Tab-separated table of C-alpha atoms and ligand atoms in Angstrom:
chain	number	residue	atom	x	y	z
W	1476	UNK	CA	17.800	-19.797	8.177
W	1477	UNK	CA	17.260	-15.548	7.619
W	1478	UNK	CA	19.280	-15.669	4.316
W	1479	UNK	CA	18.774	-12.200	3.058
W	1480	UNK	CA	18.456	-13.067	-0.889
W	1481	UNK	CA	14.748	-12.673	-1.934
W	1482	UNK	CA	12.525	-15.428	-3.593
W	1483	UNK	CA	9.596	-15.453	-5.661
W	1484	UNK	CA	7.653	-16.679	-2.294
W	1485	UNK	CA	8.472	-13.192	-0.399
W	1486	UNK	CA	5.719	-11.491	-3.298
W	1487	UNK	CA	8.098	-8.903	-3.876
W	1488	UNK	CA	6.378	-7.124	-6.756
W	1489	UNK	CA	7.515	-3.833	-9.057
W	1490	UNK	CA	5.675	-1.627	-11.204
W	1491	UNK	CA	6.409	-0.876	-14.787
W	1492	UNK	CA	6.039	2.973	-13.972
W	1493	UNK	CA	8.215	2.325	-10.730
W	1494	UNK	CA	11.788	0.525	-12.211
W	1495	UNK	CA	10.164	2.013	-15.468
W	1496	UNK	CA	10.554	5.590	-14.154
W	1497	UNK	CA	12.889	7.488	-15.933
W	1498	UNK	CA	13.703	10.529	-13.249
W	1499	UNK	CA	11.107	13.293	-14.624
W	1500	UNK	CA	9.850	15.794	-11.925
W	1501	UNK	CA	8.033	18.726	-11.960
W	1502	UNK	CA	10.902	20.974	-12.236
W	1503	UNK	CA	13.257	18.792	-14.517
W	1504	UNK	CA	13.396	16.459	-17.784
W	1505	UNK	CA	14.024	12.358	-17.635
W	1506	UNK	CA	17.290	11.664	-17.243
W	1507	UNK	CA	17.376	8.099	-17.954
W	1508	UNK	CA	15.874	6.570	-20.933
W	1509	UNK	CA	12.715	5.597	-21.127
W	1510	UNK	CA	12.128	1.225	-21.068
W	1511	UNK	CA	9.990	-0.721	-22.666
W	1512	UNK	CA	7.691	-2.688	-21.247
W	1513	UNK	CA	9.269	-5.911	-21.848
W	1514	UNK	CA	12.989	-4.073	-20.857
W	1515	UNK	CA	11.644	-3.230	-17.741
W	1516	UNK	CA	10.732	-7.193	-17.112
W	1517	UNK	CA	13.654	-7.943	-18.425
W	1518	UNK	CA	15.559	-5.260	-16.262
W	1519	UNK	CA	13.572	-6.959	-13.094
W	1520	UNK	CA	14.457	-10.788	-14.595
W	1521	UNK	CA	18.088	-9.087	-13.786
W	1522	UNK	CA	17.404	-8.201	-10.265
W	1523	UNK	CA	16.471	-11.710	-9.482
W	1524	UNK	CA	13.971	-12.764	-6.631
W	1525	UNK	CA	10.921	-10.623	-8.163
W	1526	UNK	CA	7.480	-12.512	-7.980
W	1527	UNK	CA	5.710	-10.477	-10.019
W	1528	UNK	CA	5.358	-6.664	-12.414
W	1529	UNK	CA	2.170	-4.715	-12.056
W	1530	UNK	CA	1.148	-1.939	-14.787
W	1531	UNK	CA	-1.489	0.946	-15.299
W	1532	UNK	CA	-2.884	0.075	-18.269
W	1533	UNK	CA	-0.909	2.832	-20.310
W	1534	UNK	CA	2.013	2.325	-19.045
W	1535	UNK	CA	1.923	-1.183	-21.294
W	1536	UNK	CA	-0.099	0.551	-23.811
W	1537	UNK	CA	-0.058	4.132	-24.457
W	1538	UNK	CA	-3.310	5.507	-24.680
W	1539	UNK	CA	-2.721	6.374	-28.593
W	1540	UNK	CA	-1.690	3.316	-29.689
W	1541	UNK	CA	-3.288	1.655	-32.418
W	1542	UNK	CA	-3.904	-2.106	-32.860
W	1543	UNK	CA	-0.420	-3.135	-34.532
W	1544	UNK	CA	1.511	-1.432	-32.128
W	1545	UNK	CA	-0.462	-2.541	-29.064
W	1546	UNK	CA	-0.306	-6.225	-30.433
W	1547	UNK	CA	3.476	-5.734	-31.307
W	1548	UNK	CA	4.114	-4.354	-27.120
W	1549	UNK	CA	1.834	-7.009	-25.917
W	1550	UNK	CA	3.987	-9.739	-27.934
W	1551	UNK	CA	6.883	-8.490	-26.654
W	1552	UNK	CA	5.866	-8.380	-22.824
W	1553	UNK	CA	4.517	-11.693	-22.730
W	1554	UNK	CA	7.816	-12.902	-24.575
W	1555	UNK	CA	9.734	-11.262	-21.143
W	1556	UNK	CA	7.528	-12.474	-18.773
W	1557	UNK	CA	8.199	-16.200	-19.634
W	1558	UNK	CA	12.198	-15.190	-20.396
W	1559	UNK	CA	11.881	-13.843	-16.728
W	1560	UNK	CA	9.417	-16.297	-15.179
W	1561	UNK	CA	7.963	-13.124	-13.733
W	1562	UNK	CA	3.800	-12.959	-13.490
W	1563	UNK	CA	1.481	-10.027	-13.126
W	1564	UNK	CA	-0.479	-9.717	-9.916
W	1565	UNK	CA	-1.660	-6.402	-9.999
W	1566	UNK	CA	-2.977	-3.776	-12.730
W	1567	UNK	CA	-4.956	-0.879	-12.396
W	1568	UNK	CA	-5.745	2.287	-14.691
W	1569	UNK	CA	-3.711	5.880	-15.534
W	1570	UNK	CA	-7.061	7.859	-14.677
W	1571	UNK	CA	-4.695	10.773	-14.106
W	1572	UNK	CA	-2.337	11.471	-17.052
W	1573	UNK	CA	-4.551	12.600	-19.924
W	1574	UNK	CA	-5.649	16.200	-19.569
W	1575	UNK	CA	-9.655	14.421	-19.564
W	1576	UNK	CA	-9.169	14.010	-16.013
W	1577	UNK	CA	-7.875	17.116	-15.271
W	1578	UNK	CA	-10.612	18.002	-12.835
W	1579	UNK	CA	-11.597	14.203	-11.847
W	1580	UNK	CA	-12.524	11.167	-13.477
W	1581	UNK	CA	-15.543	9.461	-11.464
W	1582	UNK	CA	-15.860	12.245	-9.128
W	1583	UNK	CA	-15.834	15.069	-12.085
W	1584	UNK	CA	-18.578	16.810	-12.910
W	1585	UNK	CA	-18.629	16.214	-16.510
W	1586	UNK	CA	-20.471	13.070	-17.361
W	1587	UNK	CA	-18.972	12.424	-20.344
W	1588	UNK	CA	-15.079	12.179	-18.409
W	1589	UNK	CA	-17.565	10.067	-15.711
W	1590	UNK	CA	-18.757	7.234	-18.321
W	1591	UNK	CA	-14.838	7.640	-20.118
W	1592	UNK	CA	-13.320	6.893	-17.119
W	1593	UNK	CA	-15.294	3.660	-16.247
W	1594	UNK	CA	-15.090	2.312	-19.778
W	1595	UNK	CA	-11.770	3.011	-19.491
W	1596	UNK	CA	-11.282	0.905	-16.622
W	1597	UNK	CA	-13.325	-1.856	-17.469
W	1598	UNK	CA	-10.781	-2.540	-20.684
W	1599	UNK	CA	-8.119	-1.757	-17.727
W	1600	UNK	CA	-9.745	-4.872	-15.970
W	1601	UNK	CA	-10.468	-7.010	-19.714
W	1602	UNK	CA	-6.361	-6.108	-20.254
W	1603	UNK	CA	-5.262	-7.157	-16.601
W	1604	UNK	CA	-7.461	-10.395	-16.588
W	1605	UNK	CA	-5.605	-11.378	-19.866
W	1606	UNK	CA	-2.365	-11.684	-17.732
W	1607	UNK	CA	-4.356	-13.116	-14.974
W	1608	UNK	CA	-4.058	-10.517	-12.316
W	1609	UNK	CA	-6.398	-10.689	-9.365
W	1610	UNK	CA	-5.954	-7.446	-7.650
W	1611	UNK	CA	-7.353	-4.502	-9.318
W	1612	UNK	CA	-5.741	-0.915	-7.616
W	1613	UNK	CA	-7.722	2.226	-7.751
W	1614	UNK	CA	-5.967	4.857	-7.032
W	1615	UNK	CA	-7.983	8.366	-7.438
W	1616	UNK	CA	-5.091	10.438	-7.709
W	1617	UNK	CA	-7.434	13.203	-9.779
W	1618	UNK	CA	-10.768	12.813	-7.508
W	1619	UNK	CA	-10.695	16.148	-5.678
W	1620	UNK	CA	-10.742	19.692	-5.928
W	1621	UNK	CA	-8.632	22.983	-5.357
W	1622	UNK	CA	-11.565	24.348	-5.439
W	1623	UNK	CA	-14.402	23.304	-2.868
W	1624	UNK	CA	-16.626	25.373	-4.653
W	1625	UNK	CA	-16.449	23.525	-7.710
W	1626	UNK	CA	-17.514	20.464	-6.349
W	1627	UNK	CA	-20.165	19.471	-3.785
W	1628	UNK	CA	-18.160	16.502	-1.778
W	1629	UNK	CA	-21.205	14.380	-0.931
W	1630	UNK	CA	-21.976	14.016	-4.670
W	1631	UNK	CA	-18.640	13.398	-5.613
W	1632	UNK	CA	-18.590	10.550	-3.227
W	1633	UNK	CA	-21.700	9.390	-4.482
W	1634	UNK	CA	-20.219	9.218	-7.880
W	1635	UNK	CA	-17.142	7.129	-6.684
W	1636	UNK	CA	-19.342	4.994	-4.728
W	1637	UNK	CA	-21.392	4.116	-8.303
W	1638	UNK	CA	-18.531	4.034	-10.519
W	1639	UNK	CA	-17.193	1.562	-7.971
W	1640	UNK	CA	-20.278	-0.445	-7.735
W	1641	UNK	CA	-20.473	-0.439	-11.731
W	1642	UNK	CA	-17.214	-1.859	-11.727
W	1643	UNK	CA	-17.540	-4.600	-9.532
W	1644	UNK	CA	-20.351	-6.173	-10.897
W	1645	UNK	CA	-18.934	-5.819	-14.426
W	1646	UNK	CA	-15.738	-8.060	-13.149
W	1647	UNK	CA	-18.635	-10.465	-11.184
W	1648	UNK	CA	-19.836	-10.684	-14.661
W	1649	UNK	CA	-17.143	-11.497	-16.468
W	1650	UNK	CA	-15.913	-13.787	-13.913
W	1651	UNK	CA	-12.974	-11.786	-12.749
W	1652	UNK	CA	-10.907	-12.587	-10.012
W	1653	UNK	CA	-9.983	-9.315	-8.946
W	1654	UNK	CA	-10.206	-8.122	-5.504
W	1655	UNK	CA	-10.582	-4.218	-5.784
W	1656	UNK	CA	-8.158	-2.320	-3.402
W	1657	UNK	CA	-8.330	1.403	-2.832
W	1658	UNK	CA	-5.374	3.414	-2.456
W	1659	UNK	CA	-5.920	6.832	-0.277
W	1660	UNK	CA	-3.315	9.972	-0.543
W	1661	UNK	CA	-4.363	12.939	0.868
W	1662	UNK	CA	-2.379	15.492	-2.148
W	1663	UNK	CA	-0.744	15.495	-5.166
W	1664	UNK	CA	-1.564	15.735	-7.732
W	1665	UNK	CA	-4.683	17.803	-6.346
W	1666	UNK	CA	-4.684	20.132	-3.956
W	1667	UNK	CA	-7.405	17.771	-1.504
W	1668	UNK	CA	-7.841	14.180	-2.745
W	1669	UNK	CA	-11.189	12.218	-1.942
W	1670	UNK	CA	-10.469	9.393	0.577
W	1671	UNK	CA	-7.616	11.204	1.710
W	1672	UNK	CA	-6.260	7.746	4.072
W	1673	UNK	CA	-6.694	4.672	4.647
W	1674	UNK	CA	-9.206	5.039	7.390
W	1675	UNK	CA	-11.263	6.964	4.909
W	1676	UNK	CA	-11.466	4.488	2.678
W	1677	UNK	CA	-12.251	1.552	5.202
W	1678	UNK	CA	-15.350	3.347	6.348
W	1679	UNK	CA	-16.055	4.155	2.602
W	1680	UNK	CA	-16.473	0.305	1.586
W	1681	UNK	CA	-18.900	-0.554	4.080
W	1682	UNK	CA	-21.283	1.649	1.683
W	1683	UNK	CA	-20.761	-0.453	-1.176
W	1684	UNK	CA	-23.034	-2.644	-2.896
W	1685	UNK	CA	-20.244	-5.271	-3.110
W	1686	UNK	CA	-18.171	-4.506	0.096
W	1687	UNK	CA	-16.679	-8.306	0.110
W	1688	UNK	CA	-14.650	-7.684	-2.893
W	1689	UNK	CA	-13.100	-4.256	-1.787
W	1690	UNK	CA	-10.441	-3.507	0.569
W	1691	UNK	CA	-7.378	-1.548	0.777
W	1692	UNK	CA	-3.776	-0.759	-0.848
W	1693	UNK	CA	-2.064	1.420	2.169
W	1694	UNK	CA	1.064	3.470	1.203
W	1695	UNK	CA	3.776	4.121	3.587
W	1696	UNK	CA	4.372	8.207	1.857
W	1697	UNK	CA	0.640	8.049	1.611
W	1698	UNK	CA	0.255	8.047	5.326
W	1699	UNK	CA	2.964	9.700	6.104
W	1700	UNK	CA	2.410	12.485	3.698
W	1701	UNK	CA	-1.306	12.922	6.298
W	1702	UNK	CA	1.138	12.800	9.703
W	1703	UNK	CA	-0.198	9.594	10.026
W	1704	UNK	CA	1.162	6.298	11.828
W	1705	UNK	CA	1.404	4.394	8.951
W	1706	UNK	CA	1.681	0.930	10.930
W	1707	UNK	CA	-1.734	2.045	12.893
W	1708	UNK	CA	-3.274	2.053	9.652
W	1709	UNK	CA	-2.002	-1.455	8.148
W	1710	UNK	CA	-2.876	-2.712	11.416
W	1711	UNK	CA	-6.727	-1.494	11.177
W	1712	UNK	CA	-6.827	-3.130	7.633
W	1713	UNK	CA	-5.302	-6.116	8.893
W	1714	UNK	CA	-7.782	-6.360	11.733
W	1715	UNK	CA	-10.864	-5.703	9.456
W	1716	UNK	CA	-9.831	-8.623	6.548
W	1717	UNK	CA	-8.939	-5.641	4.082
W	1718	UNK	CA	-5.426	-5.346	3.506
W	1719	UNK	CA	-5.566	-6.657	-0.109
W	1720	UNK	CA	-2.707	-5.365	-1.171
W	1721	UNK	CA	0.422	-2.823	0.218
W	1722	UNK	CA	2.764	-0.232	-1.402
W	1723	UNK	CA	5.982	0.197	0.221
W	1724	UNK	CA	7.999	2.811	-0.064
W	1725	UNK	CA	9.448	5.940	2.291
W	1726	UNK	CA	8.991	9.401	3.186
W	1727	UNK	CA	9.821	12.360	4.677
W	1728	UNK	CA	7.087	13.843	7.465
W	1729	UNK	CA	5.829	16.946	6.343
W	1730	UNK	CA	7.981	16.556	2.600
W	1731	UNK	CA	6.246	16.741	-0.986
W	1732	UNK	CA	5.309	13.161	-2.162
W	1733	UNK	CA	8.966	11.704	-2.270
W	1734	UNK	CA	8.489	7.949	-3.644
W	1735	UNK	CA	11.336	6.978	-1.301
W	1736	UNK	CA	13.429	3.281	-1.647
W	1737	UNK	CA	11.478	1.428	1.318
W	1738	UNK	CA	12.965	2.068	4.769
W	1739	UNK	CA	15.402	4.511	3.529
W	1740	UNK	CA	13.803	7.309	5.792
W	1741	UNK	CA	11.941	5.922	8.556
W	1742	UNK	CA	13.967	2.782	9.636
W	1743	UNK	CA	11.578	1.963	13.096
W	1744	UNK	CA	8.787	2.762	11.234
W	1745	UNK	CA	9.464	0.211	8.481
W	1746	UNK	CA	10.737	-2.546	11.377
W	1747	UNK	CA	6.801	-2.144	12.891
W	1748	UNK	CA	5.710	-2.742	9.376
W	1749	UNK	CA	7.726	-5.697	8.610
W	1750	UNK	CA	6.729	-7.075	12.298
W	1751	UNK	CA	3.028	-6.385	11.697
W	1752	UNK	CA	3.157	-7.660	8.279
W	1753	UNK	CA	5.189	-11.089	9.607
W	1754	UNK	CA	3.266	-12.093	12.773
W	1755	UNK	CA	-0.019	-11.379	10.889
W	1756	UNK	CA	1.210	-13.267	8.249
W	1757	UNK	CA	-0.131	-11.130	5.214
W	1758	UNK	CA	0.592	-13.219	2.503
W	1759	UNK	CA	-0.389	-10.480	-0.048
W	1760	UNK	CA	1.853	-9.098	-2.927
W	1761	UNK	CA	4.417	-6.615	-1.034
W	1762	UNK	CA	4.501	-3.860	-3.816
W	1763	UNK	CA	7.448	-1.528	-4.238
W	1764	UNK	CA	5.527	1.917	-5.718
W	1765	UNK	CA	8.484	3.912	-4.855
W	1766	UNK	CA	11.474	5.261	-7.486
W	1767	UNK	CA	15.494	5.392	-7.931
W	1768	UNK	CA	16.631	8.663	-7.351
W	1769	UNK	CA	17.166	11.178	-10.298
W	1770	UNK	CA	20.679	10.502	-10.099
W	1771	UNK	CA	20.414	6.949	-11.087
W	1772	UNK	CA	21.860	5.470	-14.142
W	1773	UNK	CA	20.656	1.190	-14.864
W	1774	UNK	CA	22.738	0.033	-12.617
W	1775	UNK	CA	22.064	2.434	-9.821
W	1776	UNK	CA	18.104	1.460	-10.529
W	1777	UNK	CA	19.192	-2.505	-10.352
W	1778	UNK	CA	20.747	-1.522	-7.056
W	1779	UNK	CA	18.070	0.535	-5.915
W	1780	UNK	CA	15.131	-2.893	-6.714
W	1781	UNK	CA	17.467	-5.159	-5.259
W	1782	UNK	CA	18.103	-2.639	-1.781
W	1783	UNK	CA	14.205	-2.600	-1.502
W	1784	UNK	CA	14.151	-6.408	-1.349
W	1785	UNK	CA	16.915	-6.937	0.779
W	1786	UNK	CA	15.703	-3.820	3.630
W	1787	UNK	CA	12.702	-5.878	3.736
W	1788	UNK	CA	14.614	-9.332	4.221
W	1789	UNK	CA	16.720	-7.661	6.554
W	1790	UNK	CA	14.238	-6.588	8.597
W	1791	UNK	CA	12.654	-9.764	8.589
W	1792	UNK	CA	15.502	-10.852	10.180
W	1793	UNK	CA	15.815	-8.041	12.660
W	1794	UNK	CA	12.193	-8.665	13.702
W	1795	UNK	CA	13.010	-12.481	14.562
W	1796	UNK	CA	16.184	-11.029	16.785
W	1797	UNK	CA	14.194	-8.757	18.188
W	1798	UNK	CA	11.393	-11.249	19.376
W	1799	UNK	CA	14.010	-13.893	20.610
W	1800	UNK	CA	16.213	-11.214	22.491
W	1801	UNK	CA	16.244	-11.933	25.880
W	1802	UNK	CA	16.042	-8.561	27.115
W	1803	UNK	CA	13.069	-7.436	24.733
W	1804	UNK	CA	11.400	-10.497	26.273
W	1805	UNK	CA	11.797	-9.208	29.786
W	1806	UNK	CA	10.401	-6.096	29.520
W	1807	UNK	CA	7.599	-7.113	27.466
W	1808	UNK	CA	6.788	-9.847	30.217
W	1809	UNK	CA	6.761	-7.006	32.696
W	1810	UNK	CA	4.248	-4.781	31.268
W	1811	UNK	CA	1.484	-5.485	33.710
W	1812	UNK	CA	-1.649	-6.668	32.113
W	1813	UNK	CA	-4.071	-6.645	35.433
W	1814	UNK	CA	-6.867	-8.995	36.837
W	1815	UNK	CA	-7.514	-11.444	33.601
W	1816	UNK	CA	-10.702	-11.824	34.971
W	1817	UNK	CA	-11.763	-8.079	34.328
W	1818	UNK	CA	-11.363	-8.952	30.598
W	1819	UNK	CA	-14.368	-11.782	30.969
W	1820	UNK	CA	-16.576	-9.472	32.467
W	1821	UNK	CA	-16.152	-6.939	28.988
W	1822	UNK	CA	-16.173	-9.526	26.406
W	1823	UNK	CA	-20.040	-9.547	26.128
W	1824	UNK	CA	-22.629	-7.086	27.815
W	1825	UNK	CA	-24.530	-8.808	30.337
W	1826	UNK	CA	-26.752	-7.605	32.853
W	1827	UNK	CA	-24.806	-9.616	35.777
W	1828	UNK	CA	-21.256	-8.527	34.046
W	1829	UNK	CA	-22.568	-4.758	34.795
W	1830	UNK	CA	-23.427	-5.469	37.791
W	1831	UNK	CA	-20.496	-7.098	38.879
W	1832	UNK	CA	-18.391	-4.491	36.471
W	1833	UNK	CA	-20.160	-1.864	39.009
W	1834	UNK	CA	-19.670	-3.465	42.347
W	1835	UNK	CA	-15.447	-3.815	41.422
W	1836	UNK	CA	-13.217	-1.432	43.666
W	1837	UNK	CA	-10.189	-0.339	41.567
W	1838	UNK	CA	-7.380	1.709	43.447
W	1839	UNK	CA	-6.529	4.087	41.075
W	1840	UNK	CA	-3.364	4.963	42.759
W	1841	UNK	CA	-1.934	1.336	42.762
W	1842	UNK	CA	-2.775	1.130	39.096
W	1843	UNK	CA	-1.294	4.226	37.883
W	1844	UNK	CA	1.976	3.543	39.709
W	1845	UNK	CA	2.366	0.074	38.093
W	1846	UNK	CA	5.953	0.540	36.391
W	1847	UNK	CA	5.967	0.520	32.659
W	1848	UNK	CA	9.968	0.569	31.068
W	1849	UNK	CA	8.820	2.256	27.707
W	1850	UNK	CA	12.093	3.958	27.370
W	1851	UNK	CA	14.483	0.591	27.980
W	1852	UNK	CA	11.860	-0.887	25.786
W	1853	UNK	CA	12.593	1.615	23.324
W	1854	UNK	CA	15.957	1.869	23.534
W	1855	UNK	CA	16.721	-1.900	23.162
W	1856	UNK	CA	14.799	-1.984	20.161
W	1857	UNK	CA	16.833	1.092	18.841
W	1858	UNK	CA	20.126	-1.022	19.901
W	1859	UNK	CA	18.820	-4.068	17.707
W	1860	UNK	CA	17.903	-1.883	15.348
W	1861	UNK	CA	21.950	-0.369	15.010
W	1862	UNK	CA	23.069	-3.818	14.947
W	1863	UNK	CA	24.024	-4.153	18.802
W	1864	UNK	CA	22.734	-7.539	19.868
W	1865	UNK	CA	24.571	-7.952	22.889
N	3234	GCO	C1	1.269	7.855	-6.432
N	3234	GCO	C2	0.561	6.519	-6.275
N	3234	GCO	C3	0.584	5.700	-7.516
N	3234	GCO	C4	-0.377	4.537	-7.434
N	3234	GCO	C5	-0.487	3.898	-8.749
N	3234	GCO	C6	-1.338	2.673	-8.729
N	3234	GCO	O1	1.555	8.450	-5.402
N	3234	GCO	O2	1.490	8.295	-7.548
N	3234	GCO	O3	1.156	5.833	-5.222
N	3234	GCO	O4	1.888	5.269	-7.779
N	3234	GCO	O5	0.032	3.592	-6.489
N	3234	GCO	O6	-1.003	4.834	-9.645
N	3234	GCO	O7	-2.638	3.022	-8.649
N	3235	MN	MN1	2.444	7.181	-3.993
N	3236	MN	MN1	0.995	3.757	-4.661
């Protein structure tokens, strides 16, 4: 029934810059060779079970590249996706690379690096719709400041907030189909980053002219990287219709941005995911945005797609044993849930509800004493978690 080997319905979905990634860092060259785009499809076509390969638009075309050479990669890419049956869900633009955007590229000062950016993106969107993606990522890895008195914040959010509404009614226009998801990190590459998390950018849509179309691409290292309870957020998005999109990955608390294989650091963490993700049945493209380790040769990087696949089927599974296990369902069923009829007096304010809300005795004693088995929760979800299901 839980069989562990990944199919194109799980939406498991790579990115040419993450397979693609050929072990650069700040401190230290590549160490692998640098793929194609059509290798890396090809490379995925090898890992088997992949729905689908998403791409900044420079990572399929560099931004030099004249018209031969473009035509020549985009022949060879489409060749690969229908050799690998693999489709493209997701694009979005390198606003980051280029020294341009060194200080910003909707959110900069400069209005000429303002107007690039967004012509830049809508031929991001013309590229992506050509492979008939639907979800457009921004990611404004570049929108902030070292330097707070470079920049006055409330203007640089009313420049993302225009570029943003420029861009949605161009893809309105053109009959797009993309859903726009934003992407928060609070660092790297800047010192601050504009819509630092997720909650940031969930109150920032609601100021949109086009809020409908707009919602949000949570990262695990993302939230993490803020101290944040990544799940808490995913959950808010869920609960609000926004979670467009998600980038899985792993990190460190409190580490540089580490682009870690998907429950390789945070194992309970990732089990609430999967469970959130499952019984809310997001049926959006899972997105690995994470990298092999330096170390890795092409078969260590095969190994390294496939473990992110199977940590998420496995956890899949986990989260099934976990919600049939007899003892989990105990001490759920005993966390006391009080007077039902309390609840019908909150769901809508009423002058007789606060009345009768007032006139209620509560003994606060009683109620604080109620017994609440956290820790044997806990600790039988740890147990199912290290594989002891007895
Ligand atoms: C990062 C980001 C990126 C974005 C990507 C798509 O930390 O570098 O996660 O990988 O997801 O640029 O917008
Ligand atoms: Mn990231
Ligand atoms: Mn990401």
């Amino acid at each position: 029934m839980h069989d562990l080997t990944p199919t194109a319905n799980d939406r498991f979905t790579f990115g040419l810059w993450t397979v693609g990634n050929p072990g650069r860092d700040p401190f230290g060259d590549p160490t692998r060779p640098a793929l194609a785009p059509a290798e890396v499809a090809l490379l995925l076509g090898e890992v088997g079970g992949v729905y689908g390969v998403n791409f900044h638009d420079n990572d399929l075309i560099p931004i030099d590249a004249g018209d031969a050479e473009a035509a020549a990669i985009m022949r060879d890419f489409r060749t690969a996706l229908a050799q690998t049956g693999l489709c493209v869900p997701m694009v979005t633009t390198n606003l980051f690379s280029d020294p341009v955007f060194r200080d910003g590229a909707f959110t900069s000062n400069d209005a000429d690096v303002r107007a690039y950016a967004v012509q830049k993106t809508m031929r991001a969107m013309d590229l992506g719709a050509e492979f008939g993606a639907e979800i457009f990522v921004m990611w404004g890895g570049r929108e902030g400041a070292e330097v707070d008195a470079s920049k006055d914040p409330v203007e640089a959010l009313n420049r993302y907030r225009r570029a943003i509404n420029f861009l949605c009614a161009y893809s309105k226009n053109n009959e797009y189909a993309y859903r726009i998801a934003l992407e928060a990190k609070p660092n790297e590459p800047r010192g601050h980053i504009f819509l630092p998390t997720t909650g940031h950018c969930l109150a920032f849509i609601h100021t949109l002219d086009h809020p409908e179309m707009v919602g949000v691409n949570p990262e695990v290292a993302h939230e993490h990287m803020a101290g944040l309870n990544f799940h808490h957020a995913v959950a808010q998005a869920l609960g609000a219709g926004k979670l467009f999109h998600i980038d899985l990955n792993d990190q460190e608390f409190g580490r540089y941005d580490q682009d870690l294989r998907f429950g390789s650091a945070n194992l309970k963490h990732a089990f609430f995911l999967v469970r959130l993700l499952e019984t809310h049945a997001y049926s959006g493209m899972k997105h690995f945005d994470s990298h092999a380790f330096r170390t890795a040769d092409r078969d260590d990087v095969v190994a390294f797609a496939r473990g992110s696949m199977r940590t998420y089927k496995v956890l899949q599974k986990k989260v099934a044993r976990w919600s049939a296990d007899p003892e989990i369902r105990r001490l759920l069923a005993s966390i006391p849930t009080g007077d039902s009829r309390h609840d019908q007096l909150l769901v809508s304010y009423s002058a007789d509800h606060a009345d009768r809300l007032a006139e209620l005795v509560f003994d606060r004693s009683t109620i604080a004493a109620r017994p609440l088995f956290y820790e044997a929760l806990d600790q039988r979800t740890m147990e199912i978690l290290m594989g002891i299901d007895s």
